[in-house]
PDB file of C-alpha atoms in Angstrom:
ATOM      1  CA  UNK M  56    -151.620 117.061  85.501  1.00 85.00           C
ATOM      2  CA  UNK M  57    -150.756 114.855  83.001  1.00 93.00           C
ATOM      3  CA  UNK M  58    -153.241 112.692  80.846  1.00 97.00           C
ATOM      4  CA  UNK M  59    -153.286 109.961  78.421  1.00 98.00           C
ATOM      5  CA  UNK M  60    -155.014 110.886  75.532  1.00 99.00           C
ATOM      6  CA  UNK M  61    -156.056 108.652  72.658  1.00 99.00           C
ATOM      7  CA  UNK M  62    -156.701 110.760  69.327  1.00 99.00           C
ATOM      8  CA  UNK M  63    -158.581 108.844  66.408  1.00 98.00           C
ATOM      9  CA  UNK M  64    -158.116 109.966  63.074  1.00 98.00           C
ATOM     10  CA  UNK M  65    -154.754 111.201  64.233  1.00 98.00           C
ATOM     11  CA  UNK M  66    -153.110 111.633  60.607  1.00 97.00           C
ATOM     12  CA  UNK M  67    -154.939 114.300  59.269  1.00 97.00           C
ATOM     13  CA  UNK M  68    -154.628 118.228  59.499  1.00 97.00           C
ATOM     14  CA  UNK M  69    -157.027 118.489  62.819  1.00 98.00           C
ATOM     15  CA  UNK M  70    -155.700 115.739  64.395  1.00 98.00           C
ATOM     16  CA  UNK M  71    -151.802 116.305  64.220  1.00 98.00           C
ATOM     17  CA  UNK M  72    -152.541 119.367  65.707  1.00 98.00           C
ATOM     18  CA  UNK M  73    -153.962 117.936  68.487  1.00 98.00           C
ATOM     19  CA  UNK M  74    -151.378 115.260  69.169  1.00 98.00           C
ATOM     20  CA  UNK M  75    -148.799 118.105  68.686  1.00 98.00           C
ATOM     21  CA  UNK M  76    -150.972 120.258  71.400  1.00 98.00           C
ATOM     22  CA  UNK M  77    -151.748 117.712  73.782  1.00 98.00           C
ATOM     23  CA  UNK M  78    -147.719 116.582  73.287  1.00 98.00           C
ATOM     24  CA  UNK M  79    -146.675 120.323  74.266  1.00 98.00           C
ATOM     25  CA  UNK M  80    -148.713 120.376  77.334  1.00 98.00           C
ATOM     26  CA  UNK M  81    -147.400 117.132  78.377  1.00 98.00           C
ATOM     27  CA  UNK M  82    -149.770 115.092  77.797  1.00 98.00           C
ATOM     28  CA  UNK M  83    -149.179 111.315  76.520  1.00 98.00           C
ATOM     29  CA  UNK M  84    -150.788 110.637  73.370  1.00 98.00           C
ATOM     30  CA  UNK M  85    -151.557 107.210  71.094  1.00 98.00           C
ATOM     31  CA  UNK M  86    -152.130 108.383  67.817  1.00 98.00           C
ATOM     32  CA  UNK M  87    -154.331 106.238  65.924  1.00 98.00           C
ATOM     33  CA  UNK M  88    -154.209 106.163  62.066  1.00 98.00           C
ATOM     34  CA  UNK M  89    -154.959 103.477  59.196  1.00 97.00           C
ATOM     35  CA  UNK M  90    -151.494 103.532  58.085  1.00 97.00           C
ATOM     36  CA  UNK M  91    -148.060 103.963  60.544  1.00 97.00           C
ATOM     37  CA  UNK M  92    -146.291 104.458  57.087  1.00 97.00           C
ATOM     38  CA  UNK M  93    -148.479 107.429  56.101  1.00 97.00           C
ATOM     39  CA  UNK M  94    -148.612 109.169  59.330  1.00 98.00           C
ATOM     40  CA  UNK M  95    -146.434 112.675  59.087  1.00 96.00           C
ATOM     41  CA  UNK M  96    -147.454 113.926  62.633  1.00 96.00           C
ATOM     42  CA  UNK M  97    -145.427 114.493  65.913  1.00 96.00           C
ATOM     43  CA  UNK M  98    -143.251 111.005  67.208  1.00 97.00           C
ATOM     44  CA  UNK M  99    -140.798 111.146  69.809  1.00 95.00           C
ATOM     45  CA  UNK M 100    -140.864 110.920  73.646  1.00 96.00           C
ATOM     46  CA  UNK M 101    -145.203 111.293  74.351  1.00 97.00           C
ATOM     47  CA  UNK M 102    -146.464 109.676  71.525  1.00 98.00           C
ATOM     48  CA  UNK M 103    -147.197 106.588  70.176  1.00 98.00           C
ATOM     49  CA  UNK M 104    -148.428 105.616  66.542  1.00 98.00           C
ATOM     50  CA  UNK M 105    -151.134 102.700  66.234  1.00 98.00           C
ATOM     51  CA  UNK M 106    -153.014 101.047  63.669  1.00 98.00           C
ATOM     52  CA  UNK M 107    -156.884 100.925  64.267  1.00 98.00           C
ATOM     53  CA  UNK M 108    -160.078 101.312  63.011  1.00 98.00           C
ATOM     54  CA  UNK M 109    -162.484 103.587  64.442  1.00 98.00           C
ATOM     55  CA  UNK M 110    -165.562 101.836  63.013  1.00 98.00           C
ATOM     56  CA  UNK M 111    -164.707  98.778  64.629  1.00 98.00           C
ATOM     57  CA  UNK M 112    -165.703  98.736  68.201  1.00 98.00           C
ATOM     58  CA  UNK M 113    -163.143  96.245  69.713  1.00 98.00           C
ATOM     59  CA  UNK M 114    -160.209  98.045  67.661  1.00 98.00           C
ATOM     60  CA  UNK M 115    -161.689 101.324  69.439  1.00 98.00           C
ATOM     61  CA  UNK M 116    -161.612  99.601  72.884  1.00 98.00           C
ATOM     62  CA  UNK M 117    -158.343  97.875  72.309  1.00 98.00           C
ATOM     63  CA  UNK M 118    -156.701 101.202  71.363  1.00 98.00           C
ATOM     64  CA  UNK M 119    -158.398 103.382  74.059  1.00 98.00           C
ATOM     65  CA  UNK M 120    -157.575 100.901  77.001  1.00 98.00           C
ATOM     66  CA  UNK M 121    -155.440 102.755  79.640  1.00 98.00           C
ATOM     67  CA  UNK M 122    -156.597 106.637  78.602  1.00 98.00           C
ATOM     68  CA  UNK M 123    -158.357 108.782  80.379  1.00 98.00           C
ATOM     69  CA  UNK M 124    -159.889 110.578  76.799  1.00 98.00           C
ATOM     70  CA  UNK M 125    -160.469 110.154  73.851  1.00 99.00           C
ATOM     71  CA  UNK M 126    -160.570 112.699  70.861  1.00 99.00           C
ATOM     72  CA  UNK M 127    -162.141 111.690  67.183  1.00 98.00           C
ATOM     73  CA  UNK M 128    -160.654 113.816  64.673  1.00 98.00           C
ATOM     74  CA  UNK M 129    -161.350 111.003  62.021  1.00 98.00           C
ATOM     75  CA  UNK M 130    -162.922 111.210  58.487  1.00 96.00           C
ATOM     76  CA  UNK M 131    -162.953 109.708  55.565  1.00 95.00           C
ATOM     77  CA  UNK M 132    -163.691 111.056  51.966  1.00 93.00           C
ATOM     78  CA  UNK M 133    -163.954 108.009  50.112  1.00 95.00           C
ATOM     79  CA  UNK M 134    -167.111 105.810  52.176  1.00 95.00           C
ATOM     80  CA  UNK M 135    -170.536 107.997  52.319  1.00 97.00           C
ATOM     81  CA  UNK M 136    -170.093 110.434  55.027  1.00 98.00           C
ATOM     82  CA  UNK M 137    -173.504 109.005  56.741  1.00 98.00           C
ATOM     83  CA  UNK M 138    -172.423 105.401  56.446  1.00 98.00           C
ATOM     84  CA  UNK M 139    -168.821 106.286  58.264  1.00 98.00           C
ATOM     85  CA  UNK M 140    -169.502 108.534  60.446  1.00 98.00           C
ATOM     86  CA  UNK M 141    -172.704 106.597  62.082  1.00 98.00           C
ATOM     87  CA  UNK M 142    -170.865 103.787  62.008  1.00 98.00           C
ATOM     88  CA  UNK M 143    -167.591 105.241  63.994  1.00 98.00           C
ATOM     89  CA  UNK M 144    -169.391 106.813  66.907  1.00 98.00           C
ATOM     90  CA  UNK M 145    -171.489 103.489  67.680  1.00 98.00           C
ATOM     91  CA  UNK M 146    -168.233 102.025  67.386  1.00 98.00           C
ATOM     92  CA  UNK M 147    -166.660 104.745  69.588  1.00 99.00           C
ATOM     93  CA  UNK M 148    -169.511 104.799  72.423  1.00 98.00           C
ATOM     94  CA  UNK M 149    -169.682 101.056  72.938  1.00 98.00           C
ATOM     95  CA  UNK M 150    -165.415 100.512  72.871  1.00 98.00           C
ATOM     96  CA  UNK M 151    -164.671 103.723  74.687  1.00 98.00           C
ATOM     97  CA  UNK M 152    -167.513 102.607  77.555  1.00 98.00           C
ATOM     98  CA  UNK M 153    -165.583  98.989  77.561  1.00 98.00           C
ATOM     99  CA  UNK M 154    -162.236 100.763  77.853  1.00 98.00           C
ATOM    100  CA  UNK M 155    -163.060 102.872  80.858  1.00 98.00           C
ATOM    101  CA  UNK M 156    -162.515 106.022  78.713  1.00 98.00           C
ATOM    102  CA  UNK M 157    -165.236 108.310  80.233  1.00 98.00           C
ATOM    103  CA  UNK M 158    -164.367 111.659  77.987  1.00 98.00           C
ATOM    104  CA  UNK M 159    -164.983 111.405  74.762  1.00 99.00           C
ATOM    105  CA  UNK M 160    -164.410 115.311  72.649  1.00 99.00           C
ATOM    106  CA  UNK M 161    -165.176 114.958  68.642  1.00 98.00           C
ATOM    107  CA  UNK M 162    -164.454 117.689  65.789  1.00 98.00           C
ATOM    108  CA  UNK M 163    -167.564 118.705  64.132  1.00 98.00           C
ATOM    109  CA  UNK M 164    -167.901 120.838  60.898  1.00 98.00           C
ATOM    110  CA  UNK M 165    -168.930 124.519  61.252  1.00 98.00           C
ATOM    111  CA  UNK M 166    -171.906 123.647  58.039  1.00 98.00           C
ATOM    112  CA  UNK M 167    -174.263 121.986  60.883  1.00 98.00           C
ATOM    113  CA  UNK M 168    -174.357 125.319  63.174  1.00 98.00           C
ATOM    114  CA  UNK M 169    -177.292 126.613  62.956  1.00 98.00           C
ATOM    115  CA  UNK M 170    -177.946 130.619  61.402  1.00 96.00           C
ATOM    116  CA  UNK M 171    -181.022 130.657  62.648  1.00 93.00           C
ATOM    117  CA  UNK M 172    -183.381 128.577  65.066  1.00 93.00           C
ATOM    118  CA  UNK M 173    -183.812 125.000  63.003  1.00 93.00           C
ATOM    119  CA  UNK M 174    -182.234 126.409  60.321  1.00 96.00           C
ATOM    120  CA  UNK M 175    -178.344 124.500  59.739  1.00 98.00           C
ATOM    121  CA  UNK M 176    -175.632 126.285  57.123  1.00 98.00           C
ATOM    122  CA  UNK M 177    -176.166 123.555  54.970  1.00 98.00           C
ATOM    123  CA  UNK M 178    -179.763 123.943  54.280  1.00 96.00           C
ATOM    124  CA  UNK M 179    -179.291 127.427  52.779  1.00 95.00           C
ATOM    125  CA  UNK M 180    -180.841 127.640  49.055  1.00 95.00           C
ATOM    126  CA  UNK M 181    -177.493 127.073  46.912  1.00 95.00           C
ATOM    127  CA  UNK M 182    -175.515 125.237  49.569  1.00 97.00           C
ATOM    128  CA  UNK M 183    -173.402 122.534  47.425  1.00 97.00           C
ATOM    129  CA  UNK M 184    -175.204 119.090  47.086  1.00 97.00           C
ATOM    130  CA  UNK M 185    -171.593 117.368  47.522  1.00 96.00           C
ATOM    131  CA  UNK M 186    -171.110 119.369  50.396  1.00 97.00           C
ATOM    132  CA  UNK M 187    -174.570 119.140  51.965  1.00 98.00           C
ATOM    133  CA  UNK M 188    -174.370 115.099  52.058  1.00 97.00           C
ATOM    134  CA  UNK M 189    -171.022 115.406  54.049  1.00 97.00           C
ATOM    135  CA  UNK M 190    -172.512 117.600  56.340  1.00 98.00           C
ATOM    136  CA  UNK M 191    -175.179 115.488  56.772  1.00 98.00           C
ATOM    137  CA  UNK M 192    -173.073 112.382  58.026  1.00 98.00           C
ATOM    138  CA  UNK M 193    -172.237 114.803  60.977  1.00 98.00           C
ATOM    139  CA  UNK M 194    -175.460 115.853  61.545  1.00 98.00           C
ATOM    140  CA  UNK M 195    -175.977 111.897  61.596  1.00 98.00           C
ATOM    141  CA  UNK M 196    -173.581 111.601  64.164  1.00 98.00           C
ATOM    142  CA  UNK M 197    -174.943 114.046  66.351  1.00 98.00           C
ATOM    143  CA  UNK M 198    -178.170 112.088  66.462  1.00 98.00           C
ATOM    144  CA  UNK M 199    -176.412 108.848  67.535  1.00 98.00           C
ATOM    145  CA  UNK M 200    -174.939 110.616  70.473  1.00 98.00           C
ATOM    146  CA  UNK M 201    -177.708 112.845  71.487  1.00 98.00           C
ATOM    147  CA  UNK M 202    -179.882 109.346  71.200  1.00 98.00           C
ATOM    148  CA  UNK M 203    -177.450 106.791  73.303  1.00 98.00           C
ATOM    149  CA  UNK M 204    -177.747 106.333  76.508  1.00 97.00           C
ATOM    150  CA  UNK M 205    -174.494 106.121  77.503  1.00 98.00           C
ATOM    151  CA  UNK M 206    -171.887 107.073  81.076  1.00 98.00           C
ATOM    152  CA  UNK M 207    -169.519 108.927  77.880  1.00 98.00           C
ATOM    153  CA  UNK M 208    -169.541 112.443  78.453  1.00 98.00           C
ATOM    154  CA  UNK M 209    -169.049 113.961  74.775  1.00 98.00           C
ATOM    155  CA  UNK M 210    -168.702 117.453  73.480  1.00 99.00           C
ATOM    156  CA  UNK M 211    -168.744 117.894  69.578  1.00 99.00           C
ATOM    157  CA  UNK M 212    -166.639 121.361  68.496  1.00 98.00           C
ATOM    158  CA  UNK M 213    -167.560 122.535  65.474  1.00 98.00           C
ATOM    159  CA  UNK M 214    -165.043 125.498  64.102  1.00 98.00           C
ATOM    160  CA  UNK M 215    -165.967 127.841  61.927  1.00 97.00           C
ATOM    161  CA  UNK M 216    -168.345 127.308  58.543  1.00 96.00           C
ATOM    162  CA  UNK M 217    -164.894 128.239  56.486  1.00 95.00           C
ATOM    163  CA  UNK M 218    -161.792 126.742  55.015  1.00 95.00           C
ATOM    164  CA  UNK M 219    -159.214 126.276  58.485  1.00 97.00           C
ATOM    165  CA  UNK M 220    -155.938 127.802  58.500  1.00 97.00           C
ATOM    166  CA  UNK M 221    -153.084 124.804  58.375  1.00 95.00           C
ATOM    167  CA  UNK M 222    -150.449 127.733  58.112  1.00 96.00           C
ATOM    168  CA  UNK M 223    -151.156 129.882  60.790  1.00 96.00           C
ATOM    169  CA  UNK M 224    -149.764 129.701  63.940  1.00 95.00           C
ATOM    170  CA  UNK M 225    -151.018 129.147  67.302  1.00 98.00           C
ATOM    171  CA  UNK M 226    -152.500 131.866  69.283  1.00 97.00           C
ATOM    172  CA  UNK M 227    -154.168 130.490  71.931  1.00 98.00           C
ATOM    173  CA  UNK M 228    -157.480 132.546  72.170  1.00 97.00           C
ATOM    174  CA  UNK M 229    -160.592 131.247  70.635  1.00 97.00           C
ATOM    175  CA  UNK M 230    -164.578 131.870  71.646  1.00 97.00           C
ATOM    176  CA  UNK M 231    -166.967 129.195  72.123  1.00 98.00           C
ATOM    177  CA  UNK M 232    -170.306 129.481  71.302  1.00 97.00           C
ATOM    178  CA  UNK M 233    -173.316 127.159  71.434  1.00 97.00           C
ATOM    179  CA  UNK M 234    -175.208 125.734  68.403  1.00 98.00           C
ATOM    180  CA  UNK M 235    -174.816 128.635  66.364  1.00 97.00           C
ATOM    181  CA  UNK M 236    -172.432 130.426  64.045  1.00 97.00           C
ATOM    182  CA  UNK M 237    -170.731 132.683  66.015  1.00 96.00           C
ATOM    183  CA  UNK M 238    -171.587 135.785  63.651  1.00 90.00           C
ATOM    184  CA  UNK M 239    -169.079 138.233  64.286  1.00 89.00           C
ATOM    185  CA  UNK M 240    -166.123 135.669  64.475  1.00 80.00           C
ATOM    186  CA  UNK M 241    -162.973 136.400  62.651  1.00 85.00           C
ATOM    187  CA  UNK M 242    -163.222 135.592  59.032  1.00 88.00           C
ATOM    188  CA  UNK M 243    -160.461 132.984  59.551  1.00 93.00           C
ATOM    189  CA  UNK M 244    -159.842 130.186  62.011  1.00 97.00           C
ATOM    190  CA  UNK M 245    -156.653 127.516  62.357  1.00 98.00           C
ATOM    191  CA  UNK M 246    -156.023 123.833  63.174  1.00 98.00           C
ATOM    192  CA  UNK M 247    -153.498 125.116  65.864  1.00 98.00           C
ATOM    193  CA  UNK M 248    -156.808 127.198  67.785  1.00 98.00           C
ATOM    194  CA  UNK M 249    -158.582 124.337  67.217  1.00 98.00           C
ATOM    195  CA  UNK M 250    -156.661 121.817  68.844  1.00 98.00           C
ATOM    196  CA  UNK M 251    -156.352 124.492  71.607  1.00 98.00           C
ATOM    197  CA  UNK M 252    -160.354 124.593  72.143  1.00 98.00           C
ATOM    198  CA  UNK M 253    -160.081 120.376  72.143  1.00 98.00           C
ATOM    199  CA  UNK M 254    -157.212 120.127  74.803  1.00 98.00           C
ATOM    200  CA  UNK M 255    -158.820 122.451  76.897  1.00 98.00           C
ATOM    201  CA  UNK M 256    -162.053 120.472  77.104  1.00 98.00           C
ATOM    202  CA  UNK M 257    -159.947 117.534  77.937  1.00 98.00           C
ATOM    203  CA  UNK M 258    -157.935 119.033  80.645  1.00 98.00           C
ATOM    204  CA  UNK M 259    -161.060 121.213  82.297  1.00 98.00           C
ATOM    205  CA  UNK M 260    -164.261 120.085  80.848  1.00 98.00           C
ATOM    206  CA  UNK M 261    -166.711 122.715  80.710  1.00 97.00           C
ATOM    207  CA  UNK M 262    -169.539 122.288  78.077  1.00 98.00           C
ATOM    208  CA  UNK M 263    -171.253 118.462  78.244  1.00 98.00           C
ATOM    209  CA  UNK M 264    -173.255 116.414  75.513  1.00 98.00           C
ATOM    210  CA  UNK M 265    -173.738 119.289  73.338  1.00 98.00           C
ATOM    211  CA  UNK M 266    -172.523 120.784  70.345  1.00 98.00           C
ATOM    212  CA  UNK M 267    -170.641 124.302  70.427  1.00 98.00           C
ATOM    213  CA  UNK M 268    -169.544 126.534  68.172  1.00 98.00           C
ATOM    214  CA  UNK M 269    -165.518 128.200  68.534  1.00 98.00           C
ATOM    215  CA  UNK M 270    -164.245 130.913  66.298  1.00 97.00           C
ATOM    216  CA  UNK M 271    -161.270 133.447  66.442  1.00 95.00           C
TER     217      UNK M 271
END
């Protein structure tokens, strides 16, 4: 059955892949980016390319009006990580919830799985500072949606703690885990599986308000 899927962030590596996913399963997408010039991801019959801003609530519930989901494959490298992405799920949860959009699936990073109990990737002795404060502003935006009370039902995947694959082609198979590193995964994961895992979740939700863990 087909969906209409708004995908935030929708010019970088994670989310092309998942407009070009949801696109192949026929899916209708509006890809939302800062700039329409910029954007090098899939056009053509299924997509549309939008301007917004996914820290601003009403451009989130202007652009998500008519969908039934919503995925947030955002970031930005130049704002503190904390600052932007606090700022874009308040923004998401209170225009998504005036929109009608009651799925909501975001992209985590694999640094904020946990190795052991209480114990996250990126507190382990040596774990780089610049790297640690990005992970952070996830872990930040975990809080915000484990702490709303909202109708949303979201799902954060978080891939692998490694560089993704933008190369390697799509295999379809992946493993979910729950809020830790899925130890004996495959020492390499893609953007293609990824989007796979996300697509899924929109088209059969199975895991709710949580964080999980995939892996090859």
């Amino acid at each position: 059955m087909s969906s209409r899927i708004v995908v935030f962030g929708a010019g970088g590596r994670a989310g092309r892949r998942a407009v070009a996913e949801a696109v192949a399963r026929g899916h209708q997408v509006t890809a939302v980016v800062r700039d329409v010039a910029a954007y090098k991801g899939p056009t053509g019959d299924g997509v549309s390319v939008v301007v917004g801003d996914v820290t601003q609530a009403d451009s989130a519930a202007e652009t998500a009006a008519g969908h039934d989901a919503a995925i947030n494959a955002a970031g930005r490298m130049d704002v503190p990580s904390r600052d932007f992405y606090v700022s874009a799920t308040h923004a998401l949860l209170d225009g998504l919830a005036r929109a009608g959009v009651g799925r909501l699936v975001l992209i985590g990073i694999g640094s904020v799985l946990e190795t052991a109990p209480g114990v996250a990737v990126h507190d382990a002795p040596g774990f780089p500072e610049e790297a640690r404060a990005f992970s952070l502003g996830h872990s930040a935006e975990l809080d915000v949606l484990r702490a709303a009370e909202t109708d949303i039902d979201w799902l954060v995947i978080a891939p692998p703690p490694v560089m993704l694959d933008d190369e390697a082609p799509r295999t379809g198979r992946y493993r979910t885990g729950g809020e830790q590193v899925i130890a004996d995964g495959a020492p390499s994961f893609s953007y293609a599986d990824l989007a796979v895992a996300l697509i899924d979740e929109i088209e059969t939700p199975k895991r709710h308000r949580s964080l999980i863990a995939v892996a090859g």
